[in-house]
Short mmCIF file of C-alpha atoms in Angstrom, two decimals:
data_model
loop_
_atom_site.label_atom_id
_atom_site.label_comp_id
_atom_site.label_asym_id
_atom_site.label_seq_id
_atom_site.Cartn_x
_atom_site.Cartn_y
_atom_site.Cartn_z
CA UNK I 1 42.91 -19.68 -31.88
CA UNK I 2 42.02 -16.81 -29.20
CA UNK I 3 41.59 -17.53 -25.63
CA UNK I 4 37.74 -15.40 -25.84
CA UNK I 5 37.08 -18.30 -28.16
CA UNK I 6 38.22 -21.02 -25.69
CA UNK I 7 36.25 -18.82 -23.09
CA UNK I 8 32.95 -18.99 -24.92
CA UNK I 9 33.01 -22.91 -24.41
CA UNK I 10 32.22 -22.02 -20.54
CA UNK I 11 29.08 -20.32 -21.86
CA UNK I 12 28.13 -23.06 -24.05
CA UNK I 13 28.51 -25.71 -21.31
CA UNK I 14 26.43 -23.63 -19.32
CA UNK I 15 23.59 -23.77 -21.51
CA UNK I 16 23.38 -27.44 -21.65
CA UNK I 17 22.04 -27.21 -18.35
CA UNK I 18 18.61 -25.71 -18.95
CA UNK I 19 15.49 -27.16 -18.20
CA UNK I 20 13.60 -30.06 -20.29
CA UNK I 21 9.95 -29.89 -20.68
CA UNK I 22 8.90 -33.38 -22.09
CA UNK I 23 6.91 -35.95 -20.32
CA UNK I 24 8.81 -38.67 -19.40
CA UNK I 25 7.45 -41.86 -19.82
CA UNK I 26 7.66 -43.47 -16.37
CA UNK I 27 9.62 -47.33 -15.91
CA UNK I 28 8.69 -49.67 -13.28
CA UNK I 29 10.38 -52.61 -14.77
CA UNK I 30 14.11 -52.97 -15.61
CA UNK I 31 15.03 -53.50 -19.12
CA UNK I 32 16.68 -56.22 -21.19
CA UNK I 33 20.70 -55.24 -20.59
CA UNK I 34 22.64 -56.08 -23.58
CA UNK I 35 26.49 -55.46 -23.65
CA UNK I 36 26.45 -55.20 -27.47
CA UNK I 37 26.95 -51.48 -28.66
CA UNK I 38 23.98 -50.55 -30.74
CA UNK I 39 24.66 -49.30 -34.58
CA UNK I 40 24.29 -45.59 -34.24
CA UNK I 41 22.70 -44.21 -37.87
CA UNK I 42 24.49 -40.57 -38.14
CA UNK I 43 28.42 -41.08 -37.57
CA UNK I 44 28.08 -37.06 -38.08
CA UNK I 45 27.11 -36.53 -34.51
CA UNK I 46 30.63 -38.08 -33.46
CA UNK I 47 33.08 -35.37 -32.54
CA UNK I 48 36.20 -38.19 -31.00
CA UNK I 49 35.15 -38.13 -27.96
CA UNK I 50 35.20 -42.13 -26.86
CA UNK I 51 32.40 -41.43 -23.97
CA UNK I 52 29.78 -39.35 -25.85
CA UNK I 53 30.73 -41.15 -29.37
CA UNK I 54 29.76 -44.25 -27.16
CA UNK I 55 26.08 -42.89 -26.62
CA UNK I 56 25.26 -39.78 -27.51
CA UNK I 57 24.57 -40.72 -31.16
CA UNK I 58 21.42 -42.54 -30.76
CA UNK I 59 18.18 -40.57 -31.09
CA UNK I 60 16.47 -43.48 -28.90
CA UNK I 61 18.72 -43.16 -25.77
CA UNK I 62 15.57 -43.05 -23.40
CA UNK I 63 15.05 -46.53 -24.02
CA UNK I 64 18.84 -47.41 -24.07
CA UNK I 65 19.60 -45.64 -20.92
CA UNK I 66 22.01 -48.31 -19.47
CA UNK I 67 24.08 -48.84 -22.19
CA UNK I 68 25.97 -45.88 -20.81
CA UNK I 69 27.64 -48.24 -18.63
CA UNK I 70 28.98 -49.73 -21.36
CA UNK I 71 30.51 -46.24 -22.13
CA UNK I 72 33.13 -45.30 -19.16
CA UNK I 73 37.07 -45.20 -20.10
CA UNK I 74 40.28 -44.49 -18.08
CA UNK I 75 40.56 -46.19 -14.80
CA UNK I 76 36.92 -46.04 -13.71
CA UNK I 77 35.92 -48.08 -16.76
CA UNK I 78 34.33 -50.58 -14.99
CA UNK I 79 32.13 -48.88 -12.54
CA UNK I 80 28.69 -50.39 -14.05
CA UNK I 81 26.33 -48.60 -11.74
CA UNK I 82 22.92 -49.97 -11.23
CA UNK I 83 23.35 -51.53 -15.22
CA UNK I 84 22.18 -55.02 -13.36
CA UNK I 85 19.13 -53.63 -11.45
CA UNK I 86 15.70 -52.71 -11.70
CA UNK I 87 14.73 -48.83 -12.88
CA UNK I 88 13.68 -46.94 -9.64
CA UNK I 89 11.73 -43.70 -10.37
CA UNK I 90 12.21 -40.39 -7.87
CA UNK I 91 9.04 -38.87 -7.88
CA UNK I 92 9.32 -36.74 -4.76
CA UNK I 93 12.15 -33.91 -4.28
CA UNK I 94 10.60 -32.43 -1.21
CA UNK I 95 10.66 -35.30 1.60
CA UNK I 96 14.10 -35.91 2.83
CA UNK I 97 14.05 -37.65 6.07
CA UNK I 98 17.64 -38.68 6.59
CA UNK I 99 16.48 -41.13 8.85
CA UNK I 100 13.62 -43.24 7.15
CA UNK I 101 13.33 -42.04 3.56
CA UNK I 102 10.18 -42.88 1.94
CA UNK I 103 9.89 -44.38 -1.36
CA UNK I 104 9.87 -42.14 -4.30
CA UNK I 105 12.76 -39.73 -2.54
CA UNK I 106 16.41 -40.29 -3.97
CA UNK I 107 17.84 -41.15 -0.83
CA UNK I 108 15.48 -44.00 -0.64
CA UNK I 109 16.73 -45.55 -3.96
CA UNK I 110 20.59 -45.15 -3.36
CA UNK I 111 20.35 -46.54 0.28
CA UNK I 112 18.38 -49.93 -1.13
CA UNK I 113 20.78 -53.02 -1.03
CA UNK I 114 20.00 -54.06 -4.95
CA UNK I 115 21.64 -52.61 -8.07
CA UNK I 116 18.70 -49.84 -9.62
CA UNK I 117 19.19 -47.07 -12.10
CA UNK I 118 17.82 -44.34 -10.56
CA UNK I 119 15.98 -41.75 -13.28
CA UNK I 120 13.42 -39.09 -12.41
CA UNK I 121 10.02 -38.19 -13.08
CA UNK I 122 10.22 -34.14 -14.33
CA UNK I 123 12.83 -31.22 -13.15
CA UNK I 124 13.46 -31.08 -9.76
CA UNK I 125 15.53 -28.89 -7.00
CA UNK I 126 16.80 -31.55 -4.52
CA UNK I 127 17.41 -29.51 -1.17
CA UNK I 128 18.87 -32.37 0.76
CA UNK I 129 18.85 -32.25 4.59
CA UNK I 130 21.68 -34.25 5.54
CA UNK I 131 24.57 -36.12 3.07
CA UNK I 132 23.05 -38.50 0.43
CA UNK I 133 25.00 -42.10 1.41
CA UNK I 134 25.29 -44.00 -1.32
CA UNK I 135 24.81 -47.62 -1.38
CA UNK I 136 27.21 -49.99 -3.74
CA UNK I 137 25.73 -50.41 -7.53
CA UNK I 138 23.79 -47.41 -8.37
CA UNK I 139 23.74 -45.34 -11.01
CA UNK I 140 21.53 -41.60 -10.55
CA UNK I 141 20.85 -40.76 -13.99
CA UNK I 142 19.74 -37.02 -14.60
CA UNK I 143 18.90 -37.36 -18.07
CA UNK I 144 15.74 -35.63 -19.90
CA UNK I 145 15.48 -33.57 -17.07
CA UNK I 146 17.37 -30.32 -15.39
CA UNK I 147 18.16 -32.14 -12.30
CA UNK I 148 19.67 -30.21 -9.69
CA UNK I 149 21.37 -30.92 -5.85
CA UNK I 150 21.65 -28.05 -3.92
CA UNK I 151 21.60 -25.65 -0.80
CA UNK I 152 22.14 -28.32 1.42
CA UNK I 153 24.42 -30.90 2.15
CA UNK I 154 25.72 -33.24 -1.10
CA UNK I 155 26.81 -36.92 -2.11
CA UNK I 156 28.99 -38.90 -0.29
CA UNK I 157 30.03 -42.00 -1.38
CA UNK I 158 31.88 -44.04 1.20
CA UNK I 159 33.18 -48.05 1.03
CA UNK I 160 31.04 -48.80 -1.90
CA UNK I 161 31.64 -49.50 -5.15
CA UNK I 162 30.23 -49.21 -8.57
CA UNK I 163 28.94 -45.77 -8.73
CA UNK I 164 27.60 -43.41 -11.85
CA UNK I 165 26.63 -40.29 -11.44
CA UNK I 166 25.66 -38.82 -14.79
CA UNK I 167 24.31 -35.68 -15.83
CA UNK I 168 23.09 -33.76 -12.16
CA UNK I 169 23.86 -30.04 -11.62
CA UNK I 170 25.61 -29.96 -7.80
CA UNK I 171 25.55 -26.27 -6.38
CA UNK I 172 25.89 -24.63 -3.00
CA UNK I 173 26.48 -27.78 -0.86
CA UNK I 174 26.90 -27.00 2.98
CA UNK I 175 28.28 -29.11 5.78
CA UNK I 176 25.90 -31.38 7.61
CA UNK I 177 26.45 -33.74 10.55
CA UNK I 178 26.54 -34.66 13.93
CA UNK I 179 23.07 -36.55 13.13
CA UNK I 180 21.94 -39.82 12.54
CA UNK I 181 21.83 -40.84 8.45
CA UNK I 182 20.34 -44.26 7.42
CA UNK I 183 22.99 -45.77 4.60
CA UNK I 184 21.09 -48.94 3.84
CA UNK I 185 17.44 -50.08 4.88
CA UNK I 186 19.09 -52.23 7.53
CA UNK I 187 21.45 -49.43 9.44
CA UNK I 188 21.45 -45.88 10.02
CA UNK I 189 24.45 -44.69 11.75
CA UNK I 190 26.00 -41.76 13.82
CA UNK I 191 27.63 -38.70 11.63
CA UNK I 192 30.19 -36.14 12.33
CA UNK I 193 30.16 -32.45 10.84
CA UNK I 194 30.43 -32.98 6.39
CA UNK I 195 32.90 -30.72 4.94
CA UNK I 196 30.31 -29.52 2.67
CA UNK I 197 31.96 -31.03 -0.41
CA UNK I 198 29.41 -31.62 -3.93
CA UNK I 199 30.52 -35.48 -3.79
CA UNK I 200 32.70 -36.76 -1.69
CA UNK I 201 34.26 -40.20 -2.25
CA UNK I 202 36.08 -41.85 0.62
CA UNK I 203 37.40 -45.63 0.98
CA UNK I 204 35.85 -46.58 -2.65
CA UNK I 205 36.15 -48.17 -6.06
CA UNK I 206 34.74 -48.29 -9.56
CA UNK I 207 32.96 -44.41 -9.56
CA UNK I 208 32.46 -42.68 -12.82
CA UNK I 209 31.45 -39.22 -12.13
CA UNK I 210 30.18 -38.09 -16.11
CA UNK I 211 28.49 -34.82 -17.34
CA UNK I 212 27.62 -33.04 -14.33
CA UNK I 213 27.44 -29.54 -13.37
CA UNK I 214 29.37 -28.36 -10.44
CA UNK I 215 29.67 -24.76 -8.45
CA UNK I 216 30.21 -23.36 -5.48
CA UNK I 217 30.16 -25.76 -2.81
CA UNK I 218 31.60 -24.37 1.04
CA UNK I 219 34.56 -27.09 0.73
CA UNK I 220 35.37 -28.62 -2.74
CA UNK I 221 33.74 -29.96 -5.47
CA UNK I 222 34.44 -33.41 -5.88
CA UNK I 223 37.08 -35.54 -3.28
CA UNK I 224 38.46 -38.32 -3.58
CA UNK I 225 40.68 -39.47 -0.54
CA UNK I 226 40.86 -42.05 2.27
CA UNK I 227 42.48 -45.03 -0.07
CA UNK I 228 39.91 -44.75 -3.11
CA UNK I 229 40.87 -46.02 -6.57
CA UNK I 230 39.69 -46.71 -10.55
CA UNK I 231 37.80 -43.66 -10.56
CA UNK I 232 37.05 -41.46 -13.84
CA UNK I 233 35.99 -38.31 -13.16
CA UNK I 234 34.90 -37.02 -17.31
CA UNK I 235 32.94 -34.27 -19.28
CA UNK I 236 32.24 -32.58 -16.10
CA UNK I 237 31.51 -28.42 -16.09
CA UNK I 238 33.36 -27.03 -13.19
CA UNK I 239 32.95 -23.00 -12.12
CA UNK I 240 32.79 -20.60 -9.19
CA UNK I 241 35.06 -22.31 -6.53
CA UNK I 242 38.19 -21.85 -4.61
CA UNK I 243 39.61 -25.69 -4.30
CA UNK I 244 37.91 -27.77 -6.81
CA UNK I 245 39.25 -31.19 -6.34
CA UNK I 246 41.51 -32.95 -3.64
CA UNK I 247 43.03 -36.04 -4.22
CA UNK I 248 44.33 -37.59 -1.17
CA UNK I 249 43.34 -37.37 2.45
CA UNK I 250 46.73 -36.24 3.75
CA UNK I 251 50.71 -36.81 3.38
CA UNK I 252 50.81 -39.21 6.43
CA UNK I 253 47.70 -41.12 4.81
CA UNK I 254 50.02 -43.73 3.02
CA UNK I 255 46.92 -46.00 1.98
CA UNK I 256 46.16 -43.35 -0.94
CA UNK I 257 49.23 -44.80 -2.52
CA UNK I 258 47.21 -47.18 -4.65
CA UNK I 259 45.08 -44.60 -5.47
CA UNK I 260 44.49 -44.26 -9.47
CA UNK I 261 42.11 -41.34 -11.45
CA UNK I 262 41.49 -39.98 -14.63
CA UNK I 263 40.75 -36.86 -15.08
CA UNK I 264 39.54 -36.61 -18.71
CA UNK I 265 37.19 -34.02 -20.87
CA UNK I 266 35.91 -32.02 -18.36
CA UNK I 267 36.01 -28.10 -18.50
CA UNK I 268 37.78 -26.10 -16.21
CA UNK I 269 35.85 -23.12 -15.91
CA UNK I 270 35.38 -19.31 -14.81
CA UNK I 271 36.11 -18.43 -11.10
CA UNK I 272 38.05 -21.18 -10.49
CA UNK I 273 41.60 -20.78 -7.96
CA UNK I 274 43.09 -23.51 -7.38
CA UNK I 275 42.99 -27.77 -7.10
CA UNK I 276 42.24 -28.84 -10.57
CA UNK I 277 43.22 -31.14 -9.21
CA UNK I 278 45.24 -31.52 -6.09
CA UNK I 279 47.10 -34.72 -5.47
CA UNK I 280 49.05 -36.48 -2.78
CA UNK I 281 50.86 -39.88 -3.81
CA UNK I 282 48.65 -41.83 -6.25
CA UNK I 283 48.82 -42.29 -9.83
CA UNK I 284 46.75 -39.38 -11.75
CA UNK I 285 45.89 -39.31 -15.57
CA UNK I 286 44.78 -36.01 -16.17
CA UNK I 287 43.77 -36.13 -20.25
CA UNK I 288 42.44 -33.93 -22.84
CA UNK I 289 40.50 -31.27 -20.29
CA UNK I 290 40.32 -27.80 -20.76
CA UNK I 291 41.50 -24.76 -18.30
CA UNK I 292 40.81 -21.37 -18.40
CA UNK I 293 41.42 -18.68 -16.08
CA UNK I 294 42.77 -20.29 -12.77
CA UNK I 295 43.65 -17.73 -10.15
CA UNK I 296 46.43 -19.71 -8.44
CA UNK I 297 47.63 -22.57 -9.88
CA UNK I 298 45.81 -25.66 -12.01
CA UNK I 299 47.38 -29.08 -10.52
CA UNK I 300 49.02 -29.19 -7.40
CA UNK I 301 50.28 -31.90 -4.90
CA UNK I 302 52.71 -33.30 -2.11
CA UNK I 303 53.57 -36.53 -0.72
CA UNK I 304 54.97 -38.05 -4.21
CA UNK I 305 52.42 -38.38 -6.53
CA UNK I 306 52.55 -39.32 -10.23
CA UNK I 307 51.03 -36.61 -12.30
CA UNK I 308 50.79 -37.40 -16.07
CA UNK I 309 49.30 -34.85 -17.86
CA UNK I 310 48.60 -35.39 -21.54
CA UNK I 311 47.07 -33.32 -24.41
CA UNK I 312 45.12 -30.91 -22.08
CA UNK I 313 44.61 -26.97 -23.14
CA UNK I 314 45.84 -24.70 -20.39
CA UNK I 315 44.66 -20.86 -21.30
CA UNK I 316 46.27 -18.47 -18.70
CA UNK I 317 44.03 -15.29 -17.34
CA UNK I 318 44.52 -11.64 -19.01
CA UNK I 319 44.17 -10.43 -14.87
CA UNK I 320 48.48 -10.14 -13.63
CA UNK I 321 46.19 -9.55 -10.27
CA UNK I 322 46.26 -13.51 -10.55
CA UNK I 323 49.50 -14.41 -10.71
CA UNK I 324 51.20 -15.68 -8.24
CA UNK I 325 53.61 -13.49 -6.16
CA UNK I 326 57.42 -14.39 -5.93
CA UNK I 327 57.24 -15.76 -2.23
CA UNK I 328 55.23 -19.14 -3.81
CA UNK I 329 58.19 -21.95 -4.38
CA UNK I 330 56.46 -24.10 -7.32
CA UNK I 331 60.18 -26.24 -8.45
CA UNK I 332 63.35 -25.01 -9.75
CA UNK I 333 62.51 -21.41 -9.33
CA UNK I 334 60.12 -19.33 -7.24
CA UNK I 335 57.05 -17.72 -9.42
CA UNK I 336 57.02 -13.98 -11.47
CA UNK I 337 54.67 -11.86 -13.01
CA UNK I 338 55.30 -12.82 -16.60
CA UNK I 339 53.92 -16.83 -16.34
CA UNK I 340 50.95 -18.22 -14.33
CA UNK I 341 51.52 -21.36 -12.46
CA UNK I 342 50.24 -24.63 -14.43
CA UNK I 343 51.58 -26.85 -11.19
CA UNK I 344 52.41 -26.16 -7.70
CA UNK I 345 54.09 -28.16 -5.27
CA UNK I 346 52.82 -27.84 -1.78
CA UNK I 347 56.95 -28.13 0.12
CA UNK I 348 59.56 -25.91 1.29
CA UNK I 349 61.48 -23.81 -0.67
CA UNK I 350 64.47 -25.40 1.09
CA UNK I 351 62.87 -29.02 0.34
CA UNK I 352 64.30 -30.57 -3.13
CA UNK I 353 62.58 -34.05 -2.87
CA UNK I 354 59.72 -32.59 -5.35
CA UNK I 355 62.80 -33.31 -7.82
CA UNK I 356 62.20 -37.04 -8.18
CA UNK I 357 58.29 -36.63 -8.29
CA UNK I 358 57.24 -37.65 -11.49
CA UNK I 359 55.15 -34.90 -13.14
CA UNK I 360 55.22 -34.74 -17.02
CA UNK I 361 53.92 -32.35 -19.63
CA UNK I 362 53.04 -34.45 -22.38
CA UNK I 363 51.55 -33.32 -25.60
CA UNK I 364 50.04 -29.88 -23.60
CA UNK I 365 49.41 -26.83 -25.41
CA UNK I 366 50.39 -23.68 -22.98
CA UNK I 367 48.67 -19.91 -23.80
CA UNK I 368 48.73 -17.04 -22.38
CA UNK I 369 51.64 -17.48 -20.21
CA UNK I 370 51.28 -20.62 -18.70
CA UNK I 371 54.01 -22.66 -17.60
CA UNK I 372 54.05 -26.50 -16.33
CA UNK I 373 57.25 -27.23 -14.27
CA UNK I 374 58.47 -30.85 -15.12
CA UNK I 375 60.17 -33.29 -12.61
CA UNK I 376 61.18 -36.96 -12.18
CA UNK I 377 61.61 -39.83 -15.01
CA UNK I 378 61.27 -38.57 -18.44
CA UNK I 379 60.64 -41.81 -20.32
CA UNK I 380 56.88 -43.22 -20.63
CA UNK I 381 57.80 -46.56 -18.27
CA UNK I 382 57.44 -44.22 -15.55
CA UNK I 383 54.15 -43.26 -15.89
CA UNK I 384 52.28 -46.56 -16.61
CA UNK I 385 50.35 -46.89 -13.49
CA UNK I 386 49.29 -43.27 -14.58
CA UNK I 387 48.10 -44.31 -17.62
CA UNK I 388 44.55 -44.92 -18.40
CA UNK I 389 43.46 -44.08 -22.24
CA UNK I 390 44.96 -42.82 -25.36
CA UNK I 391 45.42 -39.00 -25.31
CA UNK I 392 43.91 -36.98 -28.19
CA UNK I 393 45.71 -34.34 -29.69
CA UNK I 394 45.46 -31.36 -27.69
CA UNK I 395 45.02 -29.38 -31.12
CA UNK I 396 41.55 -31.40 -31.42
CA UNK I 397 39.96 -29.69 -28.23
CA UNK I 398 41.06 -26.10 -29.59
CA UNK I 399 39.45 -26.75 -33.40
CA UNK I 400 36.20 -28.67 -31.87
CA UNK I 401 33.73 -25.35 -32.51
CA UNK I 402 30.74 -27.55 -30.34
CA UNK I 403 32.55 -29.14 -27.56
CA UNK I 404 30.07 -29.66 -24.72
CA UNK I 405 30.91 -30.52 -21.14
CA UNK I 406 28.87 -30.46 -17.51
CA UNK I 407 25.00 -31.42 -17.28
CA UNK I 408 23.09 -32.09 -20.87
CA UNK I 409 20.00 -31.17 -22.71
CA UNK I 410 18.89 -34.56 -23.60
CA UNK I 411 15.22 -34.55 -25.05
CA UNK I 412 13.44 -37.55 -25.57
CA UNK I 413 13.43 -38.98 -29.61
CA UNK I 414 16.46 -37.13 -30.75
CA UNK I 415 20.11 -37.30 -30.08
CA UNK I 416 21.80 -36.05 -26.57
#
């Protein structure tokens, strides 16, 4: 199989992102919430993927919007949104006030106290003026729609829990701060400068982040630090960035040492450097996603942390511009021109601790030159607090001619 083939997937991912034109059918009232997976009528549409063979398969998804909560694996799988909540509608993408958002406006629904499943009313350019705070038990739900955050600053999602964010395009995001934001209808609180991250997830539990579209944000794409844990971050489309995801606030921060991710089905993209992710002591399952083209390095980390990576395609750049010179200590050996860095540990050359870190290659498939450097405990008892779901074969991602990651084209009446 030929890496232009693998690269074409970027351009199909892409594509899912267009606009939908339908009506959709506004909800004021939440429905009937049944955890009983509904028979789907064409097994065709399956392609082994457990999230989208969950939903994706029923023509009448609309209606069944919340039964995507029944749909999350790996160690976000319980992160139920607003599944237990009314529907809340955003009708207005043009009047942020940070301070008292009116009703119709997203930041209105994710501030409100009760679980809701926030949907919207037709496409919409979200041009936030300060970070979206996210209040516990809410799901924003871009489906039907091409729903897009950007040009301002993004999502941050900070000592909550029970979070989905499916199916949003997240672009351009800027720092903010050093303002007053409201987080709930009862408080609205001081903020320092934002990084300028697309979602940034500090102090919380139980967030799925599924099917969106990310790119080009000033800091990275999605973070995950300050003592977070059972997050799944899946099927997401990731291009045009330097450092895409950080994992861990920093080596001192010992309270990250529960942390525990998945990483699973997304789509590594074009223009992409480095942090795909990069860790610092938690327990990381990083399963069945695709990488193309890194400039740098893929997965990275200090401070210890468990790095299990299982049945993931890694397809090295044609550019030798992008490999890494020979002063870049990555493990037993500093880095040449003939191999692109896989991993990368951030220590001195001088430093052999990275020895006992365990970091496993398990079931990858390596192209173009790229090379994962191994350390620690070989045997699978060392990586069960890094284990979340059951691999695929990585063969399966390379022979799937329709694989589909990042923000959908879901129109109403037929399958997603």
């Amino acid at each position: 199989m030929s890496a232009s083939f693998l690269i074409s997937i970027a351009i199909i991912s892409l594509a899912t992102s267009i606009s939908c034109k339908h009506t959709l059918t506004q909800i004021s009232e939440a429905t009937e919430w049944s955890s009983t997976k509904r028979k789907l009528d064409q097994e065709s549409c399956r392609n082994g993927n457990p999230i989208d063979d969950c939903w994706r398969c029923d023509s009448e998804w609309e209606s069944n919007r919340k039964m995507l909560a029944d749909c999350a694996i790996g160690f976000g799988r319980n992160a139920i949104g607003g599944r237990d909540g009314e529907f809340y509608v955003v009708t207005d993408s043009e009047n942020d006030d940070p301070i008292n958002p009116i009703p119709g406006t997203l930041r209105y629904g994710v501030i409100q106290e009760e679980p809701l499943w926030i949907i919207f009313d037709k496409d919409m350019v979200i041009e936030l003026n300060e970070e979206l705070m996210m209040n516990s038990y809410k799901t924003i739900d871009g489906r039907g729609y091409n729903i897009q955050i950007a040009g301002g600053p993004c999502i941050t999602i900070q000592n909550v829990s029970n979070i989905i964010i499916h199916n949003i395009y997240i672009r351009d995001c800027v720092p903010g701060g050093n303002t007053v934001v409201r987080d709930t209808p009862n408080h609205a609180g001081f903020r320092g400068i934002s990084d300028g991250d697309g979602i940034s997830i500090f102090g919380s539990r139980e967030v799925w982040i599924d099917h969106c579209t990310l790119a080009n944000c000033r800091d990275g794409l999605i973070d995950v630090v300050y003592g977070s844990t059972s997050i799944t971050i899946s099927n997401n489309y990731m291009f045009h960035h330097n450092e895409a995801m950080l994992m861990g606030h920093s080596d001192d921060f010992l309270a990250d040492k529960i942390m525990q991710v998945t990483i699973a089905f997304n789509y590594f993209g074009e223009g992409l450097t480095q942090r795909m992710p990069r860790c610092r002591h938690g327990y990381f399952h990083i399963v069945n996603n695709i990488y193309t083209g890194w400039e740098m390095y893929a997965i990275g980390g200090s401070a210890n942390p468990t790095i299990n990576s299982q049945g993931n395609v890694f397809i090295a750049s044609d550019n030798k511009g992008t490999k890494e010179a020979s002063f870049c200590w990555v493990g037993p050996r500093y880095t040449n021109f003939d191999q692109h860095l896989v991993t990368k540990r951030e220590i001195l050359p001088e430093d052999e601790q990275w020895k006992s870190w365990n970091w496993r290659s398990d079931g990858d498939i390596m192209l173009n030159g790229a090379f994962f450097t191994p350390s620690g405990e070989k045997g699978p008892e060392s990586y069960i607090k890094a284990s979340s779901m059951v691999a695929r074969p990585a063969s399966i991602l390379l022979s799937n001619s329709s694989p589909s990651a990042g923000a959908l084209y879901c129109q109403r009446g037929k399958q997603c």
